[in-house]
Amino acid sequence: MTMNLRLREALMAAHLTPETAATLLQVDPKTIERWISSGRTPFPRHRYAMAALVGVSESDLWPEAGTLKPLRFSFAGICIWCDQRGCTDTECILRHEAARWEICPLCGGAPWTRPGSTCGCLNGLVQAVMTKFALPKAVA
């Protein structure tokens, strides 16, 4: 494994030491050192928290970790693009595949920690690159 220089540089740019970051993320300082020195990829919850902490996207710190994407359906089976239950529309599927997401800068990816917050994110995620949104149907 190689060193994660991106993480080291992001920590320095944020004026954080590995020890300070470990305290804020509630992990052992040796864990942060392993992420840097051995290039280990953290669990998703720690990747997202670290990215929010240093103000860099998760994919910039760990490009090999995969994409950050919410589910296309809510827990109730409602499509996030067209608000229809059990949607099989090809356009919605293509929109979802084309959309890029990042951690919400207003709530830090954890909207449940801010009761009454109106950041408008989707489970802590916002679109990074705008694609077509499902527009509300015109009222006749």
Coordinates of C-alpha atoms in Angstrom, one line a residue, residues 79-84 91-92 95-96 130-138:
C79 CA -38.4 7.3 -6.2
I80 CA -36.3 10.4 -5.3
W81 CA -36.6 11.8 -8.8
C82 CA -40.3 11.5 -9.6
D83 CA -42.0 10.8 -6.3
Q84 CA -43.7 7.7 -7.6
E91 CA -35.2 8.5 -17.3
C92 CA -35.2 8.4 -13.5
R95 CA -30.7 10.6 -13.9
H96 CA -29.7 8.7 -10.8
M130 CA -26.3 19.4 -11.3
T131 CA -28.3 17.1 -13.6
K132 CA -31.9 17.4 -14.6
F133 CA -34.2 17.5 -11.7
A134 CA -37.7 16.2 -11.8
L135 CA -39.7 19.4 -12.1
P136 CA -43.1 19.6 -10.5
K137 CA -45.9 19.1 -12.9
A138 CA -47.7 22.3 -13.9

